[in-house]
mmCIF file of C-alpha atoms in Angstrom:
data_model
loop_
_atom_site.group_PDB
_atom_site.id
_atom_site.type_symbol
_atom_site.label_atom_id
_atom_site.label_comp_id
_atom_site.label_asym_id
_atom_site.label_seq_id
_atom_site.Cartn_x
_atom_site.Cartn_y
_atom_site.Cartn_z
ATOM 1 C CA UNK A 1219 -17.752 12.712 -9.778
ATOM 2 C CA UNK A 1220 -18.397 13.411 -13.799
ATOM 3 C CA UNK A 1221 -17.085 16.669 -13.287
ATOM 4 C CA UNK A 1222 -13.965 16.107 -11.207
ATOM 5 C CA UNK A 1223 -13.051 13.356 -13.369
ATOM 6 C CA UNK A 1224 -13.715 16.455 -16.761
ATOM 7 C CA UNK A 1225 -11.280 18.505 -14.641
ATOM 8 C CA UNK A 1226 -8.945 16.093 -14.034
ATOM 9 C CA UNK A 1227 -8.310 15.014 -17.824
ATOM 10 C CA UNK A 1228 -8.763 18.501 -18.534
ATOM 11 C CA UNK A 1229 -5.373 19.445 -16.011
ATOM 12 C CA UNK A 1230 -3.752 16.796 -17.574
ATOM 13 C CA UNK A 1231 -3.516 17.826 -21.066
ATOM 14 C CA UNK A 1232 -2.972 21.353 -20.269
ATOM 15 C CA UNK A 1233 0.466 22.478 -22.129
ATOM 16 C CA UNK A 1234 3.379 21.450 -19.939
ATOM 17 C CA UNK A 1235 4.067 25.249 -19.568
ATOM 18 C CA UNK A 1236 1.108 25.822 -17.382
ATOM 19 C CA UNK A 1237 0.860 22.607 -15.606
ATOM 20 C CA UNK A 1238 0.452 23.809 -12.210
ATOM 21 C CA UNK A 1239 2.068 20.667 -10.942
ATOM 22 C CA UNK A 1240 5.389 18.447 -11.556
ATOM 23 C CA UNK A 1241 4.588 15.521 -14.157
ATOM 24 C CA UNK A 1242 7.847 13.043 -13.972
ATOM 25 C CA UNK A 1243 8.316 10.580 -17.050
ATOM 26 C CA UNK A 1244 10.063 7.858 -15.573
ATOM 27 C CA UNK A 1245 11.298 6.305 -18.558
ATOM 28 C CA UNK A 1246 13.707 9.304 -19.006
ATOM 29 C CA UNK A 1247 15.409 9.428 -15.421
ATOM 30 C CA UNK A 1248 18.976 8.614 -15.570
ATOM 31 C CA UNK A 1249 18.432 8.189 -11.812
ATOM 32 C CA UNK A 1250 15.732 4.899 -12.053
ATOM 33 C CA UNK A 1251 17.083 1.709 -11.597
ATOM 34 C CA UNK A 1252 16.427 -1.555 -10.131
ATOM 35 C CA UNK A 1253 17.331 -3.515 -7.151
ATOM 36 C CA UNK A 1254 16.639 -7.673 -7.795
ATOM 37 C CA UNK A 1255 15.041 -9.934 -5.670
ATOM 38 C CA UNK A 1256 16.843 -13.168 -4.753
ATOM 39 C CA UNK A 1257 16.152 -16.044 -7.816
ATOM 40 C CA UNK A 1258 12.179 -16.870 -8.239
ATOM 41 C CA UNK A 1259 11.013 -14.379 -5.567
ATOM 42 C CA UNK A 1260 8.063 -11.783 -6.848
ATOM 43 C CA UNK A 1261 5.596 -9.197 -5.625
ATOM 44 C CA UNK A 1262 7.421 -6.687 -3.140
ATOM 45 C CA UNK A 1263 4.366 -5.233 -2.500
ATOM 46 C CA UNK A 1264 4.835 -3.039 0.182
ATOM 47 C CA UNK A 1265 8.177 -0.983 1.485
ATOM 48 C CA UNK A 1266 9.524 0.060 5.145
ATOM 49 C CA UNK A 1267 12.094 1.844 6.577
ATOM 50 C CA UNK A 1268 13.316 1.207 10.032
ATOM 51 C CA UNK A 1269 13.865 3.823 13.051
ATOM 52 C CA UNK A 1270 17.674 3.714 11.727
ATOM 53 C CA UNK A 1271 16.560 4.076 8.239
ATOM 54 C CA UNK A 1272 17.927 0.527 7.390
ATOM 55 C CA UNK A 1273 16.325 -1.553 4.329
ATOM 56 C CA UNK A 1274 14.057 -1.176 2.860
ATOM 57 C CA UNK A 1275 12.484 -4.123 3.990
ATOM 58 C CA UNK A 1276 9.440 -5.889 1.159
ATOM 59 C CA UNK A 1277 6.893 -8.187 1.796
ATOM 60 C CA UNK A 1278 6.970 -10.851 -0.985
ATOM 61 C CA UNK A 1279 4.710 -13.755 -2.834
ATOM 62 C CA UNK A 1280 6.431 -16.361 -1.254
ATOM 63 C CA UNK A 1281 5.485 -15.340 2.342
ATOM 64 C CA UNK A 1282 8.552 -13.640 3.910
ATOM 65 C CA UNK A 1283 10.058 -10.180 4.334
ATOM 66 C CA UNK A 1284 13.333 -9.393 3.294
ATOM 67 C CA UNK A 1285 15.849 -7.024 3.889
ATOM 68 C CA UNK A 1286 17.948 -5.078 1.915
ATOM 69 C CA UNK A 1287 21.506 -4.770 3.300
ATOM 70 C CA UNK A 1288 22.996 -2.763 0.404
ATOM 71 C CA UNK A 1289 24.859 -4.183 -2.621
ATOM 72 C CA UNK A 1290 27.385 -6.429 -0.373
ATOM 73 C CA UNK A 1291 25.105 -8.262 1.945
ATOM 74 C CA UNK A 1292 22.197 -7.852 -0.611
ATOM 75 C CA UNK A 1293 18.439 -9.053 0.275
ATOM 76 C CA UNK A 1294 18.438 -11.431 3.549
ATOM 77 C CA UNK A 1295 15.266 -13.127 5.154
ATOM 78 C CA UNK A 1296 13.876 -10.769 8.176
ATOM 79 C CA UNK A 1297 10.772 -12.509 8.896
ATOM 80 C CA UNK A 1298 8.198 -15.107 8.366
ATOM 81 C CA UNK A 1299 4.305 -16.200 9.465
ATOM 82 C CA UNK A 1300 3.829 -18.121 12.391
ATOM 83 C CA UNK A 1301 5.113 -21.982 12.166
ATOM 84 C CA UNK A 1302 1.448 -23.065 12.362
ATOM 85 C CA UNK A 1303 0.729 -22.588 8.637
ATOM 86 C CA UNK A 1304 1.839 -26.249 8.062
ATOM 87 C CA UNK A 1305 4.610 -25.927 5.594
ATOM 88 C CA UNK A 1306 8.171 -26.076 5.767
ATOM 89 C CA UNK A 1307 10.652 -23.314 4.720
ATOM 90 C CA UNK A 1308 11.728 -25.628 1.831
ATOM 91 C CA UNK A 1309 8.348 -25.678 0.237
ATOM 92 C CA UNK A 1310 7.428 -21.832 0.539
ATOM 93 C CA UNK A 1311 10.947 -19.842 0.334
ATOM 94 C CA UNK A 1312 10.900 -18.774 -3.386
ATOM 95 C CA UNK A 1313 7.777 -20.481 -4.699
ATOM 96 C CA UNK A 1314 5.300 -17.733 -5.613
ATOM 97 C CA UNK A 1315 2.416 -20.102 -6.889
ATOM 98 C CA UNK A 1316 -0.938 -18.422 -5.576
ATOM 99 C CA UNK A 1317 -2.201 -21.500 -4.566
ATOM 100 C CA UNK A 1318 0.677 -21.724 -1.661
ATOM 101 C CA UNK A 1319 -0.267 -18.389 -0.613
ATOM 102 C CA UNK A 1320 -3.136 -19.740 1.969
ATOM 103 C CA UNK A 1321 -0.287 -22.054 3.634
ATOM 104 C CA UNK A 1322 2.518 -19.871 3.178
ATOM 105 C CA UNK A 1323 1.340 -16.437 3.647
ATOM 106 C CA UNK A 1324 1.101 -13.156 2.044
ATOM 107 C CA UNK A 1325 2.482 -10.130 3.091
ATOM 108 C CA UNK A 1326 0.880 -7.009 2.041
ATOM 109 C CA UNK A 1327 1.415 -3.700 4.103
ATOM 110 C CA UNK A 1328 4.211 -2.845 6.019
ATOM 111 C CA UNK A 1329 5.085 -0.442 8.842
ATOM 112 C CA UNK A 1330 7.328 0.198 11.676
ATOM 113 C CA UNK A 1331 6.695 1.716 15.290
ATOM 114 C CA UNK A 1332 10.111 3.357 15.563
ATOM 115 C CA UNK A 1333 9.578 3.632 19.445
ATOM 116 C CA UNK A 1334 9.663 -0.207 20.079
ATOM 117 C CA UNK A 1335 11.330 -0.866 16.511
ATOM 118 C CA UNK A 1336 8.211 -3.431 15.620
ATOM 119 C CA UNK A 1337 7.294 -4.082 12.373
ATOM 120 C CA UNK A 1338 3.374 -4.958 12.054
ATOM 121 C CA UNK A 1339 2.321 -6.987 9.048
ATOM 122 C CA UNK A 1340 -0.502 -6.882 7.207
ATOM 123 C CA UNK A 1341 -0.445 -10.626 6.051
ATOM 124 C CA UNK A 1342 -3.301 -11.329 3.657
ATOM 125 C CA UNK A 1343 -3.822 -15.184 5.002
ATOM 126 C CA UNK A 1344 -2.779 -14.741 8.686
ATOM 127 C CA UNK A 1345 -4.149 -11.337 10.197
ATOM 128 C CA UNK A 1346 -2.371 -8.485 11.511
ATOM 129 C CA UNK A 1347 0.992 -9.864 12.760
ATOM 130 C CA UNK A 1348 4.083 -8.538 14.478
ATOM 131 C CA UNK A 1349 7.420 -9.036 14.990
ATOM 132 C CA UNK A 1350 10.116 -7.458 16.617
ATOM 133 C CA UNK A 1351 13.292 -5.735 15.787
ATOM 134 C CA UNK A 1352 15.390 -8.563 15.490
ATOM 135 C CA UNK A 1353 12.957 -10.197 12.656
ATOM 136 C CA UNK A 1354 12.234 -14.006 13.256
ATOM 137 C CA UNK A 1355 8.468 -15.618 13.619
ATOM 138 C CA UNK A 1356 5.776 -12.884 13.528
ATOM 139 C CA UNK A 1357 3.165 -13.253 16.167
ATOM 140 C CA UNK A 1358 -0.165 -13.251 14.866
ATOM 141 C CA UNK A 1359 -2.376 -10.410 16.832
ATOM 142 C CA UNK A 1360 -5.750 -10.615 15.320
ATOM 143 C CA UNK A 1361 -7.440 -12.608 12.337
ATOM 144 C CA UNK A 1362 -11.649 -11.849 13.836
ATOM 145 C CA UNK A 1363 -13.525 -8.264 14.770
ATOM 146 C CA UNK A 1364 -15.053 -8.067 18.131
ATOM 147 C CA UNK A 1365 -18.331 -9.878 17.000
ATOM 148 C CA UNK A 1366 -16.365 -12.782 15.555
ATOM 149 C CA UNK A 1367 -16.599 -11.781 11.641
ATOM 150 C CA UNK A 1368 -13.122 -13.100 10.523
ATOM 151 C CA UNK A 1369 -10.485 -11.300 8.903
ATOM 152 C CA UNK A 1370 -9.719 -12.524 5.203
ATOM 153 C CA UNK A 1371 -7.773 -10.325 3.901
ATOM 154 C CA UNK A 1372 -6.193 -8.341 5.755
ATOM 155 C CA UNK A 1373 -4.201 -5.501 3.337
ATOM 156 C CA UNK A 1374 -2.413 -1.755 4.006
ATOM 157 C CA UNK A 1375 -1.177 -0.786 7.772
ATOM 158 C CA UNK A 1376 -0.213 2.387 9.109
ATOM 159 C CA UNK A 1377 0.437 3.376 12.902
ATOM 160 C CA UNK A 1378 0.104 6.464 14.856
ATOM 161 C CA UNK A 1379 3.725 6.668 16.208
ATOM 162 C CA UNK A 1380 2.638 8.268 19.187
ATOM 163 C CA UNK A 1381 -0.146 6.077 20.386
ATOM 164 C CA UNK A 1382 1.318 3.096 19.291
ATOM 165 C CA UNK A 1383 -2.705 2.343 17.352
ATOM 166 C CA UNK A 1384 -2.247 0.220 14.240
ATOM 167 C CA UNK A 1385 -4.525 1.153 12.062
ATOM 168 C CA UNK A 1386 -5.314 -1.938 8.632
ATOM 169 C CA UNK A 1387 -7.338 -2.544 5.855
ATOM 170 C CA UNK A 1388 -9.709 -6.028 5.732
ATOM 171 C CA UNK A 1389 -10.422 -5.523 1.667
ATOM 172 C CA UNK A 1390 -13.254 -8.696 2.188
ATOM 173 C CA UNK A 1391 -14.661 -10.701 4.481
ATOM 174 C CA UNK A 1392 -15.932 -12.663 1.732
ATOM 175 C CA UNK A 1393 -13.390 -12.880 -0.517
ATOM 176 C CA UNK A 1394 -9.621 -13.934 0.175
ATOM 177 C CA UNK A 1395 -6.665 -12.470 -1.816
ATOM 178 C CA UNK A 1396 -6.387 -15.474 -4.189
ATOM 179 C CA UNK A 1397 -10.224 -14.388 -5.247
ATOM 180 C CA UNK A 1398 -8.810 -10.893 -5.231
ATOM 181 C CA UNK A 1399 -10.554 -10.644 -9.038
ATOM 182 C CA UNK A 1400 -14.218 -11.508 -7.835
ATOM 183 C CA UNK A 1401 -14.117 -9.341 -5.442
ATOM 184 C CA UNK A 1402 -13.387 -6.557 -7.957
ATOM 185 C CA UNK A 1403 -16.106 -7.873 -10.340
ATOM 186 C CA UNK A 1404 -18.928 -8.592 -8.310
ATOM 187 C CA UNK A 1405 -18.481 -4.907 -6.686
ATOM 188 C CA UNK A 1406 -17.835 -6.412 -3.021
ATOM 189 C CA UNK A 1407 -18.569 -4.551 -0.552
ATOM 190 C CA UNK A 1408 -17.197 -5.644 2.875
ATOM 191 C CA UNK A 1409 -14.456 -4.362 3.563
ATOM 192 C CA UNK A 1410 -13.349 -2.276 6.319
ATOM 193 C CA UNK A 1411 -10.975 0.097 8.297
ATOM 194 C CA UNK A 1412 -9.928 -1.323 11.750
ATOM 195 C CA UNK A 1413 -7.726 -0.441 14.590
ATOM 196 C CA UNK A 1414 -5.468 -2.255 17.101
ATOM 197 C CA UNK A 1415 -4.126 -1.512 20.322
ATOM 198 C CA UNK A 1416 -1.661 -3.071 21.241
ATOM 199 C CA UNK A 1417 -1.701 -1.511 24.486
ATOM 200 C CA UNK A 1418 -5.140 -3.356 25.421
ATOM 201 C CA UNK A 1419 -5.300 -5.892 22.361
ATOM 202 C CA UNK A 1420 -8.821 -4.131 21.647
ATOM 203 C CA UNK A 1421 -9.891 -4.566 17.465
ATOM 204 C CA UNK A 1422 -12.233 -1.824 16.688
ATOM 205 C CA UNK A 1423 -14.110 -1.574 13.016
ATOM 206 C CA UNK A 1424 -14.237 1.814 12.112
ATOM 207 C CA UNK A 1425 -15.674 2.094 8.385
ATOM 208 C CA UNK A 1426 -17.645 -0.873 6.553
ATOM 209 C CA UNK A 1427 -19.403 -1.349 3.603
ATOM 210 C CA UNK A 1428 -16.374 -0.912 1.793
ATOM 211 C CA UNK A 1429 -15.368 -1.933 -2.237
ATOM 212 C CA UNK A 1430 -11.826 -3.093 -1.982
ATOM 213 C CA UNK A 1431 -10.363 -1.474 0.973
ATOM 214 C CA UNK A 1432 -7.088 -1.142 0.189
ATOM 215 C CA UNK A 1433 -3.765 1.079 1.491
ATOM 216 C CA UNK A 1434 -4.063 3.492 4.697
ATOM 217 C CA UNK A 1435 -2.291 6.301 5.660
ATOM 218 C CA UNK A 1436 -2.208 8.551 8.725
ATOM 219 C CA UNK A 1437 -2.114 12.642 8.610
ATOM 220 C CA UNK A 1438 1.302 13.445 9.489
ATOM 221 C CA UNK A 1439 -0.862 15.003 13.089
ATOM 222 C CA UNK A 1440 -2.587 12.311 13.176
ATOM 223 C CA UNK A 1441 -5.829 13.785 12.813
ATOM 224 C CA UNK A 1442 -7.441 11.841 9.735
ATOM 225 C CA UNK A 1443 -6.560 8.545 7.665
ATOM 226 C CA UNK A 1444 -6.224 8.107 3.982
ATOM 227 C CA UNK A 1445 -7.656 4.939 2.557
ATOM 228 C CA UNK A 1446 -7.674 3.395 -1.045
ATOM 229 C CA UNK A 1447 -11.187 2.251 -2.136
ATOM 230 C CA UNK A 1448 -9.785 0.407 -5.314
ATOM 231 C CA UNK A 1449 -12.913 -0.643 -7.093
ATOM 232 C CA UNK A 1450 -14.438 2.974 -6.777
ATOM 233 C CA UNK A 1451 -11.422 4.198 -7.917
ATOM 234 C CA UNK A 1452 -10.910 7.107 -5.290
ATOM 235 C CA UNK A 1453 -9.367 7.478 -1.978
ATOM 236 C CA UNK A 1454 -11.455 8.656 1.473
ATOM 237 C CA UNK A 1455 -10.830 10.591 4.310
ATOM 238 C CA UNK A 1456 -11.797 9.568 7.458
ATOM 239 C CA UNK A 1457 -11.233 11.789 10.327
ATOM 240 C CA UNK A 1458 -9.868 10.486 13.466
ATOM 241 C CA UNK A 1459 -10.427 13.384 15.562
ATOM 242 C CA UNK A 1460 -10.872 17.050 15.475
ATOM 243 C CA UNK A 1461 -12.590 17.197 11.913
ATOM 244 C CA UNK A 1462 -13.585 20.568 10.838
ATOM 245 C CA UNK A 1463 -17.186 21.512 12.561
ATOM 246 C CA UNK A 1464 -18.496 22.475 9.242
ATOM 247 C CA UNK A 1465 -18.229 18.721 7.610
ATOM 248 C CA UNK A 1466 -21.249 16.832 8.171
ATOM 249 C CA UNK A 1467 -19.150 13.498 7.756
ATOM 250 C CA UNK A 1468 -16.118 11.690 9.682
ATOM 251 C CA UNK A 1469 -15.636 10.073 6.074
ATOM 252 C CA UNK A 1470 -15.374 12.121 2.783
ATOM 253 C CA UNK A 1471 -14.188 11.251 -0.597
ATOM 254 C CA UNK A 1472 -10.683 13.311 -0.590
ATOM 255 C CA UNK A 1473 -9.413 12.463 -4.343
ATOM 256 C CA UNK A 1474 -11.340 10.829 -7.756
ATOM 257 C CA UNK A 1475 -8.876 9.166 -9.901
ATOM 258 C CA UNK A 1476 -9.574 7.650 -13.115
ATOM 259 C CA UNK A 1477 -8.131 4.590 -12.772
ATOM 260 C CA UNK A 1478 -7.327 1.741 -9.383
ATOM 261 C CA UNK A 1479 -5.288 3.317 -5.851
ATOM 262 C CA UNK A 1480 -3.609 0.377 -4.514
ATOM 263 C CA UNK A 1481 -1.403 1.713 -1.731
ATOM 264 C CA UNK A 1482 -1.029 4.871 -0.128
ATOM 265 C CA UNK A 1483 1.874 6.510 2.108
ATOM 266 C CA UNK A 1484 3.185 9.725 3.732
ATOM 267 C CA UNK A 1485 6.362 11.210 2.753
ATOM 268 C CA UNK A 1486 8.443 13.468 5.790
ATOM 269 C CA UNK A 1487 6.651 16.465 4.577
ATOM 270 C CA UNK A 1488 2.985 15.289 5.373
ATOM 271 C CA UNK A 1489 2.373 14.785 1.274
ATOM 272 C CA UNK A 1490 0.894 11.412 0.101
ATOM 273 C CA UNK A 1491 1.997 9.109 -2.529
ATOM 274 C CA UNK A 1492 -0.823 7.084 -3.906
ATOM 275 C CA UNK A 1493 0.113 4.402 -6.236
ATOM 276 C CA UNK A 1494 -2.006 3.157 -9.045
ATOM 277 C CA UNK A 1495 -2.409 -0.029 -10.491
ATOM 278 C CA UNK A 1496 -4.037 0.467 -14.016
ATOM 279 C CA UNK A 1497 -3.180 -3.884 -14.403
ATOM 280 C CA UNK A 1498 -6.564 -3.761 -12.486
ATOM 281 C CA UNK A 1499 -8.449 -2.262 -15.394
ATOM 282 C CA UNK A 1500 -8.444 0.024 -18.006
ATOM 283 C CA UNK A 1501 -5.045 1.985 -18.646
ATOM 284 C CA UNK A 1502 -5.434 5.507 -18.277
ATOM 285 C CA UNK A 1503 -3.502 7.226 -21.584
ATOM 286 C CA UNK A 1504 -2.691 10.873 -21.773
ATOM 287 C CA UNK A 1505 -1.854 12.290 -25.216
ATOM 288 C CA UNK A 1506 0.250 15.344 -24.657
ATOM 289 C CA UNK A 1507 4.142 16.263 -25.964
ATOM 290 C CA UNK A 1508 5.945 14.625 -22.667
ATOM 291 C CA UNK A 1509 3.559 11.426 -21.597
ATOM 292 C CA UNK A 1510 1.811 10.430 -25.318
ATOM 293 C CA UNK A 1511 0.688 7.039 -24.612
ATOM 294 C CA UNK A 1512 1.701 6.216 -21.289
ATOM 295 C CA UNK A 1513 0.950 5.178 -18.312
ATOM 296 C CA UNK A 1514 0.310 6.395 -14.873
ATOM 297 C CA UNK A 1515 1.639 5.290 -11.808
ATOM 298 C CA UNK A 1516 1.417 7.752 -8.936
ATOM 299 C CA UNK A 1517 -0.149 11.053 -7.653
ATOM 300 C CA UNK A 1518 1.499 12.528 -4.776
ATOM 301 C CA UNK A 1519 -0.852 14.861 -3.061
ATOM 302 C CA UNK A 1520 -0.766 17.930 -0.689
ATOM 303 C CA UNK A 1521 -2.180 17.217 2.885
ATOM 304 C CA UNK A 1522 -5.560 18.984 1.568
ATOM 305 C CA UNK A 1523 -5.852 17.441 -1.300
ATOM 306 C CA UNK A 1524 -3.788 19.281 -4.426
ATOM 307 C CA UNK A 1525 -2.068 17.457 -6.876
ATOM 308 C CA UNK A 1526 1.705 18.093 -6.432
ATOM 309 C CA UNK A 1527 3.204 15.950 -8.670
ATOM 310 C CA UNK A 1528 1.903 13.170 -11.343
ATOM 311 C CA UNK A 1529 4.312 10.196 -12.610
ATOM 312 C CA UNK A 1530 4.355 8.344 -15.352
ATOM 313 C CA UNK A 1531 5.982 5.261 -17.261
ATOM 314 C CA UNK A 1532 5.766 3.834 -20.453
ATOM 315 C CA UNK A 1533 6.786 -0.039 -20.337
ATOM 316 C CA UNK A 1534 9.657 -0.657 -17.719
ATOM 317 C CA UNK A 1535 7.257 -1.130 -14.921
ATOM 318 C CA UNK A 1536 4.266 -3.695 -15.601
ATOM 319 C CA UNK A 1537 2.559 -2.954 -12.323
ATOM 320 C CA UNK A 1538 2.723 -0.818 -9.497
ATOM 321 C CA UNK A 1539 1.270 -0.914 -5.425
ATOM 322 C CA UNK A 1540 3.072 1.277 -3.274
ATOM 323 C CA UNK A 1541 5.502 4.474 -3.914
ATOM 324 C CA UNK A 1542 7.289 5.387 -0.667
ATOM 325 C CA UNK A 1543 9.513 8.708 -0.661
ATOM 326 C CA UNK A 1544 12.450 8.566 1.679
ATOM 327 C CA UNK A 1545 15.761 10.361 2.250
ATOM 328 C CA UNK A 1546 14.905 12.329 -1.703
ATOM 329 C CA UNK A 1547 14.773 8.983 -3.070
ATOM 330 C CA UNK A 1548 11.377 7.296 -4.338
ATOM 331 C CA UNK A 1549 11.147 3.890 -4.200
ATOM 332 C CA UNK A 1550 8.195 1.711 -5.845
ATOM 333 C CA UNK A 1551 6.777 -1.757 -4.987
ATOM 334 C CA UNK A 1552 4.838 -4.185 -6.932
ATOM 335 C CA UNK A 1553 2.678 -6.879 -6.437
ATOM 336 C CA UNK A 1554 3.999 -9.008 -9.132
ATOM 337 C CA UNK A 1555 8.004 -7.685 -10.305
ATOM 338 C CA UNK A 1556 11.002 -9.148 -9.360
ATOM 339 C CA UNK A 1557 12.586 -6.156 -8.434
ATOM 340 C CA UNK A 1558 12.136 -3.298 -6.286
ATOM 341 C CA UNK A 1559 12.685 0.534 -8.279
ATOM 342 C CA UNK A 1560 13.620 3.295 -7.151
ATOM 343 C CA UNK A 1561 14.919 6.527 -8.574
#
């Protein structure tokens, strides 16, 4: 790990001449800008697209997802945990105090099944939830394993489009989100990888033993998932099916980073977009010409594993979860801005 980590830094400060891939300042793109949230609403952590491209829609601190109509109709209310959490509309729409988060809910990852237009939510109080197309009450589908274990905090989503699996994150089962710190600092490690169908309802735990299981991403084929360990600061490979006969492992460490992967997702292409969130710990400077003192916010990666392209900001951002690349545009989430970017 010492010595990828060397040859990462190393890379890094290499003269921009013979980088061997893209490094993007954001600061300096006449294309960035932001799109506000309604008044007192926070923390788009996660983005999705629909099957007619529509949105994006964000999962946000007060509990809902919204929906961004474009500049006219602007952000409207798509969907909401069941009415069982106890609390009126009134009391959660727009408050983004942690301590309503257990009543209210927290949406975290996002992603549609364009064949039935579903969106499944990865809600960090209330389990894996769904709702359909025309937005409304999500239906919670799962909040225990098989054996009973519960699900506390329940985090990224992805979906094989053409199995209709969901496969989610549970970053603890010891820790909710609102504890999200001591999970980090006691090096917790309970988290897992799961998978739903919704076919047969059947919850299957595929990885444990986890630190921080965070964002998940599917192979464009389908053949392997990309998940964020956050507190190890590196993101795995866990192969679904047809993993090469040479690897000893279904689950291998596919990139070391040098500072915390919150989120990852797959672009058209079959690249991935990892976001990091150095507001976790230490901020990770480079000291060349083009990024002196800043930060950085994103790798996107080749389907093997190259670095294609680095990003980085100085101060207009002051934390980022989730990049998503759609249409040539590249949106970004966070956990705690009232805005979404995008550039």
């Amino acid at each position: 790990m010492t010595f990828t980590i060397l040859m990462i830094v190393f890379l890094v400060l290499l003269p921009t001449t013979v980088t061997p891939y893209q490094t993007i300042l954001v600061d300096n793109l006449k294309t960035y800008h932001r799109i506000k949230l309604p008044s007192s609403v926070i923390g788009p952590e996660s983005l999705a697209f629909d099957a007619a491209n529509e949105g994006p829609y964000v999962g946000v601190a007060d509990g809902r997802v919204l929906k961004w109509n474009g500049h006219v109709q602007g952000w409207t209310s798509f969907a909401v945990p069941p009415r069982h959490r106890g609390v009126s509309s009134e009391e959660c729409d727009g408050n983004s105090n942690i301590s309503m988060e257990a009543k209210c809910g927290r949406p975290l990852g996002l992603q549609f099944h364009k064949a039935t237009g579903d969106l499944y939510i990865c809600d960090a109080y209330f389990g894996l939830m769904v709702v359909g197309k025309n937005g409304g009450v999500a239906t919670r589908l799962t909040h225990e394993d098989p054996r009973g274990v519960a699900i506390r905090f329940t985090n990224g989503v992805d979906i094989n489009q053409e199995t209709g699996i969901v496969y989610f994150t549970d970053t603890s089962t010891k820790f909710q989100r609102s504890a999200w710190v001591w999970a980090v600092a006691t090096d917790d490690a309970t988290g897992r990888f799961m998978s739903y169908n919704p076919r047969t309802k059947e919850v299957k735990v595929l990885v444990e033993n986890l630190e921080f299981a965070n964002g998940v991403s599917l192979s464009k084929d389908g053949r392997f998932a990309l998940i964020c360990e956050t507190t190890k600061q590196h993101v795995l490979r866990y192969w679904l099916k047809g993993h090469h006969k040479y690897k000893a492992r279904k689950l291998e460490v596919f990139a070391n980073l040098t500072t915390y992967p919150d989120n990852v997702k797959r672009n058209s292409l079959g690249e991935f977009w990892v976001g990091l969130n150095s507001g976790r710990g230490t901020i990770h400077k480079v000291k060349d010409s083009e990024t002196a003192d800043t930060e950085i916010i994103g790798i996107k990666y080749a389907e093997g594993g190259k670095v294609l392209e680095t990003l980085y900001q100085n101060d207009i951002m002051n934390s980022v979860s989730e990049l998503v690349e759609n249409k040539g545009t590249l949106w970004i989430g966070s956990g705690v801005a009232p805005f979404v970017s995008m550039f």
